[in-house]
Coordinates of C-alpha atoms in Angstrom, one line a residue:
X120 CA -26.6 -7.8 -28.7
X121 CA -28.5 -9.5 -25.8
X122 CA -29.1 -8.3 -22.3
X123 CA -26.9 -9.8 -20.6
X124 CA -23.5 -8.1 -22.9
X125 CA -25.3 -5.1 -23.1
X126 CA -25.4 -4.8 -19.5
X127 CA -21.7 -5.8 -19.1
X128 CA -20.5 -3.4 -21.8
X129 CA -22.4 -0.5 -21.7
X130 CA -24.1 0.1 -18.2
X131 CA -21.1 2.2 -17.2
X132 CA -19.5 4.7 -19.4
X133 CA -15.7 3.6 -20.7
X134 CA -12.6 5.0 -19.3
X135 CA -11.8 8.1 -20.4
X136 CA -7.8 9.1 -21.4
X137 CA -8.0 11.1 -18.9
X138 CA -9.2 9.0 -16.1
X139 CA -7.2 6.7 -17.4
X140 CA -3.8 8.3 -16.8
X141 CA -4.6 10.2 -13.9
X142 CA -5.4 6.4 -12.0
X143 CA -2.4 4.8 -13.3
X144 CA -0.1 7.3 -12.5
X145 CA -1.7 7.8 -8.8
X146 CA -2.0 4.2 -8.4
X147 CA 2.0 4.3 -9.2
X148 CA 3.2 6.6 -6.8
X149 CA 1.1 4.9 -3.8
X150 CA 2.6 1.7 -4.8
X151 CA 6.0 3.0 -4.5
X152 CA 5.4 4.7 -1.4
X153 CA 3.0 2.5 0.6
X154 CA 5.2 0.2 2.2
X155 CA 4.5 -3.2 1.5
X156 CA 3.8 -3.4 -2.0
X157 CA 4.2 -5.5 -4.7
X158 CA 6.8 -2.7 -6.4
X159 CA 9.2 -3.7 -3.1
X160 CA 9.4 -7.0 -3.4
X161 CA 12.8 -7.3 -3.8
X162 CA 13.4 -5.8 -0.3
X163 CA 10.5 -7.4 1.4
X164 CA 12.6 -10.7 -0.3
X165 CA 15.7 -9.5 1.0
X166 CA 14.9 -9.5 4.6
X167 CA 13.2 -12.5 4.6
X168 CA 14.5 -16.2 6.0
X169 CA 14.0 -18.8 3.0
X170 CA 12.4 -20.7 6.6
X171 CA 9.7 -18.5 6.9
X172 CA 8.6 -17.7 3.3
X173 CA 5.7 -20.2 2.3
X174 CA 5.3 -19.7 -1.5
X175 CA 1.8 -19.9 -3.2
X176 CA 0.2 -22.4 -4.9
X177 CA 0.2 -20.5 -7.8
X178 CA 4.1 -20.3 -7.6
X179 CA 4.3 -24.1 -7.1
X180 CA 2.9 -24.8 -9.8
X181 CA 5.5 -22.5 -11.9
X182 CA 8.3 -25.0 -10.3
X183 CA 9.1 -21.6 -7.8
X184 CA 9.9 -21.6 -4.4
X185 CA 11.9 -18.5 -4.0
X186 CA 12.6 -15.7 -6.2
X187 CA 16.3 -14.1 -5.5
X188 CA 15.7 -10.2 -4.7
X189 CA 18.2 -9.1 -7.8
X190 CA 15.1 -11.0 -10.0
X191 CA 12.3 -9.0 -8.4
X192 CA 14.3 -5.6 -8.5
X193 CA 14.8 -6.3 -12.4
X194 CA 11.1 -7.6 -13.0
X195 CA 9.7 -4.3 -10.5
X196 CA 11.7 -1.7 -12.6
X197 CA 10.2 -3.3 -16.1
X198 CA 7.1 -3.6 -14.6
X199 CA 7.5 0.3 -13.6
X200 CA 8.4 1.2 -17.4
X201 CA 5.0 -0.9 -18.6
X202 CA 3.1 1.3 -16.2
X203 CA 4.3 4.7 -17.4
X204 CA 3.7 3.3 -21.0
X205 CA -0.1 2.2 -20.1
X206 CA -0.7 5.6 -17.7
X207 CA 0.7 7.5 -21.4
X208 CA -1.9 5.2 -23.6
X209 CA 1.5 3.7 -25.7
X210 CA 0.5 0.6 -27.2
X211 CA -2.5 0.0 -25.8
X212 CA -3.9 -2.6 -24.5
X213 CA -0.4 -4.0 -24.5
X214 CA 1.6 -2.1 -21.9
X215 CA -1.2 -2.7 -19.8
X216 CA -1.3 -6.6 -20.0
X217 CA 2.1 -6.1 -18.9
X218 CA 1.8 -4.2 -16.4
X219 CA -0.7 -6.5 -15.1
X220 CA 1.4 -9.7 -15.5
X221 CA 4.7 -7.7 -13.9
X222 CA 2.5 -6.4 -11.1
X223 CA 0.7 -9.7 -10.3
X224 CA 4.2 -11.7 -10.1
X225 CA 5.5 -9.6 -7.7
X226 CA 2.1 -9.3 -5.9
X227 CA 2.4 -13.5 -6.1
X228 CA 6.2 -13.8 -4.9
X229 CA 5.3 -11.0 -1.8
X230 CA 1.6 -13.4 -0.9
X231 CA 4.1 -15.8 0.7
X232 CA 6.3 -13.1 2.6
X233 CA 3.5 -10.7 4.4
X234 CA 1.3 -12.7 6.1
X235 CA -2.5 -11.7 6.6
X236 CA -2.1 -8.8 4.2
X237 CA -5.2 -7.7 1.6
X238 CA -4.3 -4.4 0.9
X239 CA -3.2 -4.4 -2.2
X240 CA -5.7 -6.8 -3.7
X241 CA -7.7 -4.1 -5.0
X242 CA -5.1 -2.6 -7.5
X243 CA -4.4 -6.1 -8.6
X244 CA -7.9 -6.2 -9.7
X245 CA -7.9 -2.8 -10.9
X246 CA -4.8 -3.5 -13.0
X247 CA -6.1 -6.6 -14.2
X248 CA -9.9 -4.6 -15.0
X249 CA -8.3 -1.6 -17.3
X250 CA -6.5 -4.3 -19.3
X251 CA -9.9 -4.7 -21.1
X252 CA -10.1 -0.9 -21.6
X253 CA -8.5 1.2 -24.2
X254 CA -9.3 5.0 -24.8
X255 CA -7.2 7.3 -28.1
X256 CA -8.2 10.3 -26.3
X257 CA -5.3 12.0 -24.5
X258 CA -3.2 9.3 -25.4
X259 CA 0.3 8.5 -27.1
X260 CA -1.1 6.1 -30.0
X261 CA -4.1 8.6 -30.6
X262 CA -1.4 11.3 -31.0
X263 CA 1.0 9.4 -33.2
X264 CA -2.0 8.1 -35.3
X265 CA -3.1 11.6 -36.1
X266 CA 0.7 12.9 -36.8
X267 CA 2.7 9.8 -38.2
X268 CA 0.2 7.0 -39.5
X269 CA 0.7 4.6 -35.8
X270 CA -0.9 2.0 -36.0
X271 CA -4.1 1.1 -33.5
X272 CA -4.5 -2.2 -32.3
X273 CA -8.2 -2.0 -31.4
X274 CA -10.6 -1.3 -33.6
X275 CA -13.6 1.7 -32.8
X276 CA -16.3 -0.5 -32.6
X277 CA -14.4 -2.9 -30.1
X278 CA -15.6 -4.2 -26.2
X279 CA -12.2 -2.5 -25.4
X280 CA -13.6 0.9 -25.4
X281 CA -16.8 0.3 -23.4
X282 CA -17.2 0.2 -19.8
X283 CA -16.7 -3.9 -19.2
X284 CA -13.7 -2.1 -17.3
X285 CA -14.9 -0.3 -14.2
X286 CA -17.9 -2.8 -14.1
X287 CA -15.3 -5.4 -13.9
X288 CA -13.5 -3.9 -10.9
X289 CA -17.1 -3.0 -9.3
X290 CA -17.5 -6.9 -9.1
X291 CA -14.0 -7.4 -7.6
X292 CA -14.3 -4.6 -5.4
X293 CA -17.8 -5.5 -3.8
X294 CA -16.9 -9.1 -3.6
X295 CA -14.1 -7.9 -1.6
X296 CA -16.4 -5.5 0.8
X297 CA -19.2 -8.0 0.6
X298 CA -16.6 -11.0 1.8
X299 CA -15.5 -9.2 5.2
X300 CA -19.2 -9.1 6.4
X301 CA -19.9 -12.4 5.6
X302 CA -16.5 -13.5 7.3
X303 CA -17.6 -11.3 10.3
X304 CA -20.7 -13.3 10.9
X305 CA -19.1 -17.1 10.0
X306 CA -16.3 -16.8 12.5
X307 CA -17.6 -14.0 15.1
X308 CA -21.3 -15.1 15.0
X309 CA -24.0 -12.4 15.8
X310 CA -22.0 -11.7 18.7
X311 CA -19.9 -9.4 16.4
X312 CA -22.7 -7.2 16.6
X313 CA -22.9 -6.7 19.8
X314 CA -19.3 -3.9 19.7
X315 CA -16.8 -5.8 21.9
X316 CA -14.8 -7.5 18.9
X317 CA -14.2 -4.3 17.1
X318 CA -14.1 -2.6 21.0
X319 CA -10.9 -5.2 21.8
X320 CA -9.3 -4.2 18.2
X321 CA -9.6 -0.8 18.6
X322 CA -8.2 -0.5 22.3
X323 CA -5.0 -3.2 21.2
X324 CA -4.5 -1.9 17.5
X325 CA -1.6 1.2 17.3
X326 CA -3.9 4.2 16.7
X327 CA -3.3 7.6 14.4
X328 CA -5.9 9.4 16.5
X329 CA -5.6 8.5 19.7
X330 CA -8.4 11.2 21.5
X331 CA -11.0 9.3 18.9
X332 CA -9.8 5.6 20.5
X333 CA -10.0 6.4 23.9
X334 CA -13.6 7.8 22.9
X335 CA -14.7 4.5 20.9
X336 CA -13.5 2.1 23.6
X337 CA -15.1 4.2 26.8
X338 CA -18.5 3.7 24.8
X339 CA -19.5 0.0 24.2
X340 CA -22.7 1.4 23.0
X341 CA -21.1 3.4 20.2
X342 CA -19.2 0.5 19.3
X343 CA -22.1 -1.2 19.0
X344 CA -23.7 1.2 16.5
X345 CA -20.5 1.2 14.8
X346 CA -20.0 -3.0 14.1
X347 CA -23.4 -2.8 12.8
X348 CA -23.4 0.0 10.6
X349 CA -19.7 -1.8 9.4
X350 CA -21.2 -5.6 8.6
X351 CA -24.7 -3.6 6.9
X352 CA -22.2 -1.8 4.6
X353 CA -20.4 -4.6 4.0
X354 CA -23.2 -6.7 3.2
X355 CA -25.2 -4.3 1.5
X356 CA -22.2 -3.8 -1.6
X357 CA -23.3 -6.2 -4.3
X358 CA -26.2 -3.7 -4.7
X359 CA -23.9 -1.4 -6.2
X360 CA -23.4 -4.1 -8.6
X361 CA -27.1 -4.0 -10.1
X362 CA -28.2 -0.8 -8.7
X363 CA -26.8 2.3 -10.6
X364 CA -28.3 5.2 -8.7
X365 CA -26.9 3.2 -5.2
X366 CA -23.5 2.7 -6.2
X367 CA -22.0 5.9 -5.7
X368 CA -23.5 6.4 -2.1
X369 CA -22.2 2.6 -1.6
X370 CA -19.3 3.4 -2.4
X371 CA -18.7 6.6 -0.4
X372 CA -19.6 4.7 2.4
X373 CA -16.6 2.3 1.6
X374 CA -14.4 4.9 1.5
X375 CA -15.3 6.3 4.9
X376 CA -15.0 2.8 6.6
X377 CA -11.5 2.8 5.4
X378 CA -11.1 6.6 6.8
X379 CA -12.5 5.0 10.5
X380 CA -10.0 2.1 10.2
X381 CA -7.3 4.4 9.2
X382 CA -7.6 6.3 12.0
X383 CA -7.9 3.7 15.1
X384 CA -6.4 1.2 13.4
X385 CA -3.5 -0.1 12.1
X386 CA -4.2 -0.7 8.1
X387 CA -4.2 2.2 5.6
X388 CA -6.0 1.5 2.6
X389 CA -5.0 4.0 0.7
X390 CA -4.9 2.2 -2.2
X391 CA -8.1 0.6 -2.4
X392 CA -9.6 4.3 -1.4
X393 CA -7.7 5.0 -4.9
X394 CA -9.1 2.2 -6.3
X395 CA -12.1 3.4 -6.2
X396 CA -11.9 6.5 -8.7
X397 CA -12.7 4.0 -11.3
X398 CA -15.7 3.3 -10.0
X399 CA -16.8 6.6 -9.4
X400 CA -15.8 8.9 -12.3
X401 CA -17.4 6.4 -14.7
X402 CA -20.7 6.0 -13.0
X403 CA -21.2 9.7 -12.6
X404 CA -20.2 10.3 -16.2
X405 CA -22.8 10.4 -19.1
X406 CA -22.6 7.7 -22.1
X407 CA -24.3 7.0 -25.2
X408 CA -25.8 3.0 -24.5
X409 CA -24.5 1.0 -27.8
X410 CA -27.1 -1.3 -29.4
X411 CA -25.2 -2.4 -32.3
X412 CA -23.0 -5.0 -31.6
X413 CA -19.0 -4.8 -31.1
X414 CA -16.3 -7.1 -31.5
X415 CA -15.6 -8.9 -28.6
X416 CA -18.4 -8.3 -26.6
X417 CA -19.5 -12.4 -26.0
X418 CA -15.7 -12.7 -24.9
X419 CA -15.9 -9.9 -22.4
X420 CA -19.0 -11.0 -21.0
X421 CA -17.9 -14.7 -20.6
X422 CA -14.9 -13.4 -18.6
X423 CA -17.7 -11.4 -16.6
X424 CA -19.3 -14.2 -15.6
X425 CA -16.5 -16.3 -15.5
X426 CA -15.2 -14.2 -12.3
X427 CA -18.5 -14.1 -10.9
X428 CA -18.6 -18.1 -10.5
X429 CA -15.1 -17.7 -9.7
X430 CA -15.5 -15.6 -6.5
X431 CA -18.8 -17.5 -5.8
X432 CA -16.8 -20.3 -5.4
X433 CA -14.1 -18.6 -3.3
X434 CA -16.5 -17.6 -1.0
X435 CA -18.3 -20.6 -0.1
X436 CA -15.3 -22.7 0.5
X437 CA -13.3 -19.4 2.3
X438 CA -10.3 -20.1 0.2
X439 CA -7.3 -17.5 1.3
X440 CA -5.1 -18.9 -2.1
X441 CA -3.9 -16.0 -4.1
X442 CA -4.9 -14.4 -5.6
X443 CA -8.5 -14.2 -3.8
X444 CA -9.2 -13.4 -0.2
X445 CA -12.3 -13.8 2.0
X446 CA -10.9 -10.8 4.1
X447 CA -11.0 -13.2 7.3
X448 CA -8.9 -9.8 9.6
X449 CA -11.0 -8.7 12.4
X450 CA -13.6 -11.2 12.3
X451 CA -13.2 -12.8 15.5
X452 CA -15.9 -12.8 17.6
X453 CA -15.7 -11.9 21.6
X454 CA -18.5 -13.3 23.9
X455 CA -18.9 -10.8 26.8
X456 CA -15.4 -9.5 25.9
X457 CA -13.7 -12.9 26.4
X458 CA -12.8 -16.3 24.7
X459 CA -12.7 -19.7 26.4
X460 CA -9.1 -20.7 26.1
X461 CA -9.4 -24.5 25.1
X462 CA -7.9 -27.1 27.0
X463 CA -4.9 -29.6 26.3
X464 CA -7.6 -32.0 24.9
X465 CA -8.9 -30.5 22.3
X466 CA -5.9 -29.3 20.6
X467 CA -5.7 -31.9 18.2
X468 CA -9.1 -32.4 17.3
X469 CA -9.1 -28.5 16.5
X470 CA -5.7 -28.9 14.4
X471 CA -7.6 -31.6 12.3
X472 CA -10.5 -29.7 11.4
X473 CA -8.3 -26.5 10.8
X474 CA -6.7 -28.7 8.2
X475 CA -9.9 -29.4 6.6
X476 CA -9.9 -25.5 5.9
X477 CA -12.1 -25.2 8.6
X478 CA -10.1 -22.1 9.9
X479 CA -12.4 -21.1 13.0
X480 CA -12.2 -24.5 14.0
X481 CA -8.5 -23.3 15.8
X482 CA -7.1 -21.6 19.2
X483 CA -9.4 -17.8 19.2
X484 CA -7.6 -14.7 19.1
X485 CA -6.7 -14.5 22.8
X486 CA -4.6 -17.6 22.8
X487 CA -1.8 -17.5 20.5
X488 CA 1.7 -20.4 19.4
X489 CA 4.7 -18.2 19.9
X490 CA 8.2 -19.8 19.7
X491 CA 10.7 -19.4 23.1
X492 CA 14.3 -19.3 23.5
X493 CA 15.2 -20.7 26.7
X494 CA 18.8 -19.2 28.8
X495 CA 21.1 -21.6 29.5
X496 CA 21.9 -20.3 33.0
X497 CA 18.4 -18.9 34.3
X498 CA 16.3 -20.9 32.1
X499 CA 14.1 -17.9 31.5
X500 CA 12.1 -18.1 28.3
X501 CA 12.2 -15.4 26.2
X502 CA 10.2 -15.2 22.8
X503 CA 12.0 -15.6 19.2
X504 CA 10.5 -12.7 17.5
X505 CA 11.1 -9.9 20.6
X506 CA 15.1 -11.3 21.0
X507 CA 15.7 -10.9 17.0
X508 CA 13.9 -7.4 17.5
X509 CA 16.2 -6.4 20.6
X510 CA 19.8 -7.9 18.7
X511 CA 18.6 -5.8 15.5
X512 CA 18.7 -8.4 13.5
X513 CA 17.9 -7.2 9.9
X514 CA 17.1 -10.1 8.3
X515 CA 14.2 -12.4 9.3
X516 CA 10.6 -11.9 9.1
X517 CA 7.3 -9.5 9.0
X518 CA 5.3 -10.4 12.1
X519 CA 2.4 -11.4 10.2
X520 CA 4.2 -13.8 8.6
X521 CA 6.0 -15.1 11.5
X522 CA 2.9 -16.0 13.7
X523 CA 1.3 -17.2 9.9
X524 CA 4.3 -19.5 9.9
X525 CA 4.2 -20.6 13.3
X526 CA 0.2 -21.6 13.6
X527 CA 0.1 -23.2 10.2
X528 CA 3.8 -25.6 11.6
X529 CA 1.2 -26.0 15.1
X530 CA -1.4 -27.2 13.3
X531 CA 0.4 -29.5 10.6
X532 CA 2.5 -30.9 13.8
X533 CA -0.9 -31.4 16.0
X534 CA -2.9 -32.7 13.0
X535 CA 0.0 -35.3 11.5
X536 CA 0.8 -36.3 15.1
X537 CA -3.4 -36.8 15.7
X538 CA -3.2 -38.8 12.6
X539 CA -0.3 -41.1 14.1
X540 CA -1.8 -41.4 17.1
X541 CA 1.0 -40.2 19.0
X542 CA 0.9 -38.4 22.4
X543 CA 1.2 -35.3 22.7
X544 CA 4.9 -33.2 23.5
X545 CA 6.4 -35.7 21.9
X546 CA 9.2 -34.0 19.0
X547 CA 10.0 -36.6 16.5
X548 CA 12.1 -35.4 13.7
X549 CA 9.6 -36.1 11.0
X550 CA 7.3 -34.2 12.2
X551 CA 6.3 -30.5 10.9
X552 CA 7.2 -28.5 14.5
X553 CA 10.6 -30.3 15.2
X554 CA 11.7 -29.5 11.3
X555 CA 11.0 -25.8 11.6
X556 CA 13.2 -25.2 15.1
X557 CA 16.0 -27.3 13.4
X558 CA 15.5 -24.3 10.5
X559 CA 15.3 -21.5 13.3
X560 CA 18.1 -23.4 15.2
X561 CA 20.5 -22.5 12.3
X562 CA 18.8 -18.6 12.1
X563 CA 19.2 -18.4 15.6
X564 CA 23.0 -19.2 15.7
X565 CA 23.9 -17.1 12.5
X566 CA 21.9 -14.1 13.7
X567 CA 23.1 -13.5 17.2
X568 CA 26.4 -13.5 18.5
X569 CA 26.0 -14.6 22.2
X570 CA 23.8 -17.2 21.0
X571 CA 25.6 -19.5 23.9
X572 CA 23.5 -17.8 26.0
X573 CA 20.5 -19.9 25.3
X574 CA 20.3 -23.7 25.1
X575 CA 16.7 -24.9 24.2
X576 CA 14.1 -24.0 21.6
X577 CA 10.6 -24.4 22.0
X578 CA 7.2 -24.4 19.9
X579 CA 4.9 -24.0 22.6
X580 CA 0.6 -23.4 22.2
X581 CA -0.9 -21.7 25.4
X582 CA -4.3 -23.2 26.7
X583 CA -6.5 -22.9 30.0
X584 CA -3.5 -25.3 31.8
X585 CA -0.8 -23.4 31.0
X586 CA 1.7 -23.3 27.6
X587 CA 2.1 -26.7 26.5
X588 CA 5.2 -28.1 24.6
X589 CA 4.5 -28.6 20.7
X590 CA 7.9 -29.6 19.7
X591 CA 11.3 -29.0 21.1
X592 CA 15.7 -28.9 20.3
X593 CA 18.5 -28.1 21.6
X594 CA 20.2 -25.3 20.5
X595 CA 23.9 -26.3 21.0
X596 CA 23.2 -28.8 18.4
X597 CA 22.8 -27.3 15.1
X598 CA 25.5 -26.6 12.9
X599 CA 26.2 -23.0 11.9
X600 CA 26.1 -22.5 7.8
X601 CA 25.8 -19.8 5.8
X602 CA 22.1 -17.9 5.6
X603 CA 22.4 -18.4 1.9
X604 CA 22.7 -22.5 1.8
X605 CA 19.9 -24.2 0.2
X606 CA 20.5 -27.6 1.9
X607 CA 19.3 -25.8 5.3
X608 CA 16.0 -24.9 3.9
X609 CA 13.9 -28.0 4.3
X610 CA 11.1 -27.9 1.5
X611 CA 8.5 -29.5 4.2
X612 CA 8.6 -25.8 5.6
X613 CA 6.5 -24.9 2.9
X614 CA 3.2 -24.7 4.5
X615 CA -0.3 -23.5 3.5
X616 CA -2.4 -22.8 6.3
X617 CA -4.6 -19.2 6.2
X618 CA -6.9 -18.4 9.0
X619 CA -7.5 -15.1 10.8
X620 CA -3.7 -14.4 12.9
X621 CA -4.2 -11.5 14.9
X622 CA -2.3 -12.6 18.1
X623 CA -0.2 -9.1 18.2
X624 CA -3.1 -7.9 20.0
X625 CA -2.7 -9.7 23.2
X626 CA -1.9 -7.9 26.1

């Protein structure tokens, strides 16, 4: 056995039976609780607008643009029986495989129906790591084999029952740490450092503990301190990769960064806080190091290192396609507390460099592309998301998603029209912006009942001269259809743009 398996197999002690149970059935119960998760899918599907949903590449390439909610709720509940067969060690490592494959289309259909939205990453990857694990101990097959001759699939001397699991998810997981420091410093710069980016979340984000908020924002200082002890724990996690007697400390460290988010902040990562057990329990845990080899082990390890080239690669080119992430939230920069808004002018050569993947290269967190519904009487301008909010319409979409939706048509509209050389405020049909309000035209009129009230919809990007006109309909000119009719739902609204979209924030 060489150094390099050796190190992938047996430099962490395997999951236990116990351990093994006790995280899948925790991992369950957060993932039916935690609102949005893969397990509610079917709802999340059910109140969205086919006009807003942008699938996946991973789905295109399955021939899928939408999955009806009835599917989802029929794949979730199997996917639910799979997991109480893995958590009970019944046919391992097959209920686990499926658990993974159930879980990770549902986790695919939802990527194009929440927006910015990494929570949940980490159990993917955690479902995905304990595939490779199997452990008789406190299990159904290792009961059955002792009582009625059951038949195990994986042999004792096998890479399955090693610890190519946890080490697994310990790449995953401090890829995924590592990734939000390194997005911190690409799009905020060393200014991040300085305490006023995380200062302007903290003060705009909905917080659990508000005495500890109005404490962190009154002290620019302590903010300071606190965005650089953030990006050095960030940074510093691959050394919980190679550094045993580190990784524990490392990793208690994560765990109270999410505790400090969860309590200013808007996201609870609860699960990834779970996700973490696996990483703990085995590296505190004592384990004879194999030297003989075991069957499987040059597999295991070229998955290793496949994964490891893999998120290398992610990285470096700051892909946001599922199912990887770069963790881009938060890590806007602020410059003495403010951002230049940019002028009409550069709007389209920032569109065309956004669609190079160059995300930074758009509008800053302070200036955001909204959509507005004009009166017909007043000619007052009110904006799309707040009006379906005040009629109580139930189905249409998550915020993140929305203003995901909106930026990614504002780019495609700027950057095609840049490409056409075509001035701008001008709303042919064929482009990307005057296709979408024909789509929310039709949502608009089915949705609210007075809808006559209101004559004109806009797509509108703010900059330093005011909000200026990306594409625009009339209203009274749509024709009212059913929700449910595919020929409404133009496939060109299935756009892939990512970047950072944290324009709730704005005051």
């Amino acid at each position: 056995m060489n150094i390099v398996t050796h190190w992938w197999l047996f430099e962490m002690a395997p999951v236990s039976g116990v351990l093994r149970a006790v995280f899948y059935t925790g991992l369950l119960v957060l993932c039916i609780v935690d609102f949005p998760s893969p397990l509610q899918a079917a709802k999340i599907m059910g109140s969205t607008e086919r006009a807003f949903y942008t699938p996946v590449l991973a789905m295109r390439l399955l021939g899928l643009r939408w999955v009806s909610p009835r599917v989802l709720s029929v794949v979730a509940k199997l996917t639910i029986a799979m997991w109480v067969a893995a958590a009970a060690g019944f046919v391992q490592p097959v209920t686990g495989v499926l658990t993974f494959l159930g879980f990770a289309f549902l986790h695919m259909v939802n990527a194009g129906a929440l927006g910015a939205h990494h929570s949940k990453h980490s159990a993917l990857y955690a479902l995905l790591a304990i595939c490779f694990s199997v452990s008789y101990d406190f299990s159904l097959d290792g009961l059955l084999a002792q009582y009625v001759n059951w038949p195990l699939l994986v042999p004792d001397q096998s890479a399955f029952i090693s610890g190519f699991a946890p080490k697994l998810l310990l790449l995953f997981l401090s890829y995924t740490m590592f990734a939000g420091g390194v997005s911190k410093l690409l799009y905020g710069g060393l200014g991040w450092l300085n305490g006023a980016a995380l200062r302007f979340y903290i003060k705009y984000s909905p917080s659990r503990w508000p005495f500890m908020t109005r404490l962190l924002v009154g002290s620019p200082v302590l903010c300071r301190v606190l965005a650089s002890l953030t990006v050095l724990i960030e940074l510093s996690a691959p050394v919980a990769i190679f550094v045993p007697s580190w990784r524990v400390p490392l990793v208690v460290c994560w765990i109270w960064l999410h505790i400090g988010i969860l309590c200013v902040m808007r996201p609870m990562y609860l699960v990834q806080m779970w996700c973490y057990l696996l990483l703990i329990v085995p590296s505190l845990t004592d384990h004879s190091s194999t030297t003989s080899a075991v069957s499987l082990g040059g597999l295991f390890t070229a998955v290793g290192m496949l994964a490891c080239v893999v998120l290398i690669t992610v990285l470096i080119r700051q892909s946001e396609e599922w199912p990887f992430t770069t963790v881009p939230m938060y890590s806007n920069g602020l410059t003495n507390g403010a951002v230049r808004v940019p002028s009409e002018s550069e709007l389209y050569e920032r569109a065309v460099r956004a669609q190079r993947n160059q995300h930074w290269a758009w509008l800053p967190v302070e200036v955001m592309e909204d959509i507005l519904v004009r009166s017909t009487d007043s000619g007052k301008k009110h904006r799309l998301f707040q009006l379906m909010l005040e009629n109580k319409v139930a189905k249409f979409v998550r915020w993140p998603q929305y203003t995901k939706v909106v930026r990614a048509t504002a780019i495609a509209d700027l950057a095609a029209k840049a490409a056409d050389r075509v001035e701008l405020g001008v709303c042919g049909p064929e482009y990307p912006a005057t296709r979408l309000l024909h789509e929310v035209a039709l949502i608009v009129k089915n949705a609210i009942p007075d809808w006559e009230r209101y004559d004109r919809i806009e797509l509108v990007c703010r900059t330093d001269s005011g909000s200026v006109v990306i594409a625009s309909v009339p209203l009274g000119t749509q024709e009212v259809r059913g929700s449910g009719d595919p020929q409404q739902r133009s496939e060109s609204m299935r756009l892939e743009q990512y970047g950072e979209l944290q324009d709730r924030l704005m005051s």
